[in-house]
Tab-separated table of C-alpha atoms in Angstrom:
chain	number	residue	atom	x	y	z
A	1227	MET	CA	32.815	-98.355	121.328
A	1228	GLN	CA	34.083	-98.325	117.746
A	1229	THR	CA	33.513	-95.186	115.678
A	1230	THR	CA	34.500	-95.731	112.068
A	1231	PHE	CA	34.277	-98.586	109.641
A	1232	SER	CA	36.642	-99.033	106.705
A	1233	PRO	CA	36.650	-102.172	104.583
A	1234	GLY	CA	39.794	-104.153	105.290
A	1235	ARG	CA	40.761	-102.117	108.363
A	1236	PRO	CA	39.869	-102.647	111.983
A	1237	PRO	CA	37.546	-99.989	113.462
A	1238	VAL	CA	39.186	-97.018	115.187
A	1239	SER	CA	38.351	-96.254	118.797
A	1240	PRO	CA	37.368	-92.704	119.787
A	1241	ALA	CA	40.586	-92.277	121.776
A	1242	ARG	CA	42.688	-93.409	118.810
A	1243	ALA	CA	40.768	-91.070	116.478
A	1244	ARG	CA	41.504	-88.113	118.816
A	1245	ALA	CA	45.175	-89.046	118.975
A	1246	LEU	CA	45.406	-89.285	115.184
A	1247	ALA	CA	43.677	-85.907	114.833
A	1248	GLY	CA	46.182	-84.425	117.273
A	1249	TYR	CA	49.150	-85.796	115.317
A	1250	ARG	CA	47.678	-84.466	112.076
A	1251	ASN	CA	47.134	-81.038	113.626
A	1252	LEU	CA	50.718	-80.978	114.927
A	1253	ALA	CA	52.081	-81.938	111.506
A	1254	LEU	CA	50.030	-79.230	109.781
A	1255	TRP	CA	51.160	-76.571	112.271
A	1256	THR	CA	54.769	-77.640	111.733
A	1257	LEU	CA	54.405	-77.282	107.964
A	1258	GLN	CA	52.637	-73.925	108.365
A	1259	GLY	CA	55.477	-72.687	110.564
A	1260	TRP	CA	58.135	-73.758	108.068
A	1261	VAL	CA	56.334	-72.082	105.169
A	1262	ALA	CA	55.754	-68.915	107.181
A	1263	MET	CA	59.393	-68.726	108.332
A	1264	PHE	CA	60.667	-69.204	104.784
A	1265	PHE	CA	58.454	-66.517	103.299
A	1266	VAL	CA	59.020	-64.029	106.128
A	1267	ALA	CA	62.762	-64.373	105.503
A	1268	ALA	CA	62.403	-64.232	101.706
A	1269	GLY	CA	60.052	-61.258	101.813
A	1270	TYR	CA	62.221	-59.402	104.306
A	1271	ALA	CA	65.289	-59.982	102.111
A	1272	LYS	CA	63.482	-58.693	99.017
A	1273	LEU	CA	62.450	-55.563	100.914
A	1274	THR	CA	65.726	-54.735	102.632
A	1275	GLU	CA	68.592	-56.082	100.544
A	1276	PRO	CA	70.144	-53.949	97.792
A	1277	LEU	CA	69.153	-55.076	94.314
A	1278	ASP	CA	72.754	-56.057	93.521
A	1279	ASN	CA	72.720	-58.641	96.327
A	1280	LEU	CA	69.387	-60.031	95.141
A	1281	VAL	CA	70.700	-60.346	91.578
A	1282	ALA	CA	73.696	-62.282	92.932
A	1283	LEU	CA	71.333	-64.675	94.749
A	1284	MET	CA	68.674	-64.962	92.041
A	1285	SER	CA	68.878	-64.037	88.375
A	1286	TRP	CA	65.311	-62.781	87.856
A	1287	PRO	CA	65.618	-59.428	89.732
A	1288	ALA	CA	68.061	-58.281	87.031
A	1289	PHE	CA	65.302	-58.477	84.412
A	1290	VAL	CA	62.477	-56.679	86.246
A	1291	ALA	CA	61.963	-53.268	87.785
A	1292	GLU	CA	62.968	-52.803	91.416
A	1293	PRO	CA	59.391	-51.962	92.555
A	1294	LEU	CA	58.266	-55.387	91.312
A	1295	VAL	CA	60.926	-57.106	93.419
A	1296	ARG	CA	59.907	-55.056	96.468
A	1297	GLY	CA	56.225	-55.748	95.755
A	1298	VAL	CA	56.857	-59.490	95.654
A	1299	GLY	CA	58.561	-59.121	99.041
A	1300	ILE	CA	55.506	-57.373	100.498
A	1301	VAL	CA	53.194	-60.052	99.091
A	1302	GLU	CA	55.385	-62.787	100.568
A	1303	LEU	CA	55.341	-61.149	103.997
A	1304	VAL	CA	51.569	-60.655	104.006
A	1305	LEU	CA	50.877	-64.227	102.865
A	1306	ALA	CA	53.339	-65.622	105.438
A	1307	LEU	CA	51.569	-63.762	108.226
A	1308	GLY	CA	48.245	-65.068	106.904
A	1309	MET	CA	49.554	-68.619	107.350
A	1310	LEU	CA	49.883	-67.858	111.061
A	1311	ALA	CA	46.507	-66.073	111.407
A	1312	PRO	CA	44.846	-69.025	113.197
A	1313	LEU	CA	47.197	-68.420	116.120
A	1314	ALA	CA	45.061	-65.379	116.969
A	1315	SER	CA	41.728	-67.149	116.597
A	1316	TRP	CA	40.717	-70.203	114.620
A	1317	ARG	CA	37.273	-68.755	113.950
A	1318	ILE	CA	38.731	-65.556	112.482
A	1319	GLY	CA	42.021	-66.963	111.168
A	1320	ARG	CA	40.822	-69.899	109.093
A	1321	TRP	CA	39.894	-67.892	106.006
A	1322	PRO	CA	43.143	-65.853	105.916
A	1323	LEU	CA	45.012	-69.152	106.239
A	1324	LEU	CA	43.202	-70.704	103.296
A	1325	ILE	CA	43.596	-67.574	101.163
A	1326	SER	CA	47.271	-67.290	102.105
A	1327	ALA	CA	47.966	-70.946	101.337
A	1328	SER	CA	46.250	-70.584	97.953
A	1329	GLY	CA	48.177	-67.400	97.223
A	1330	LEU	CA	51.482	-68.974	98.181
A	1331	ILE	CA	50.785	-71.998	95.996
A	1332	GLY	CA	50.136	-69.635	93.079
A	1333	LEU	CA	53.280	-67.611	93.841
A	1334	GLU	CA	55.380	-70.762	94.226
A	1335	THR	CA	54.088	-72.108	90.917
A	1336	VAL	CA	54.879	-68.883	89.067
A	1337	MET	CA	58.328	-68.667	90.636
A	1338	LEU	CA	58.975	-72.327	89.798
A	1339	LEU	CA	58.318	-71.479	86.150
A	1340	VAL	CA	60.464	-68.318	86.342
A	1341	HIS	CA	63.396	-70.164	87.925
A	1342	ALA	CA	63.067	-73.085	85.512
A	1343	ALA	CA	63.006	-70.709	82.524
A	1344	GLY	CA	66.076	-68.921	83.915
A	1345	LEU	CA	67.815	-72.292	84.428
A	1346	ASP	CA	68.125	-71.725	88.182
A	1347	LEU	CA	67.752	-75.414	88.980
A	1348	GLY	CA	68.450	-75.043	92.710
A	1349	LEU	CA	65.802	-72.362	93.173
A	1350	ALA	CA	63.342	-74.326	91.038
A	1351	LEU	CA	63.818	-77.323	93.350
A	1352	VAL	CA	63.280	-75.080	96.389
A	1353	ASN	CA	59.923	-74.079	94.906
A	1354	VAL	CA	59.049	-77.740	94.309
A	1355	ALA	CA	59.808	-78.433	97.989
A	1356	LEU	CA	57.727	-75.416	99.048
A	1357	LEU	CA	54.822	-76.664	96.946
A	1358	ALA	CA	55.202	-80.088	98.557
A	1359	ILE	CA	54.686	-78.612	102.030
A	1360	THR	CA	52.160	-75.873	101.200
A	1361	ILE	CA	49.669	-78.044	99.291
A	1362	PRO	CA	49.139	-80.451	102.243
A	1363	VAL	CA	48.496	-77.446	104.507
A	1364	LEU	CA	45.786	-76.158	102.156
A	1365	LEU	CA	44.210	-79.588	101.757
A	1366	GLY	CA	44.502	-80.457	105.436
A	1367	ARG	CA	42.975	-77.193	106.682
A	1368	ARG	CA	40.023	-77.013	104.250
């Protein structure tokens, strides 16, 4: 029994469709895990490291108040945990995941602009890479 019809492509069997859905789900969970690990580490560092160490790693903490740096760390931690919310329950965790992915995309975009304006090319490229793995998670989990 064939299930889908696409012009120019052979129909996909139900077993093949399930396998493809499984691979897609695995890829999305892998991306979610990478994003969550990165932002847990980044948020934890912003909360626990002395401001002098953060200024040595990134230039922007030198230009803002310390509570803003700590606040960004808290936001990163909360959004990272929201990316993993479906582990508790898909029914409950889907909306925190979508909100967290949207929030992280916004945060990554702002930080891309901040790092680009500060001429931190390496950190700007890190934010481009983070956007490249967070956007597919948001689109794939809608």
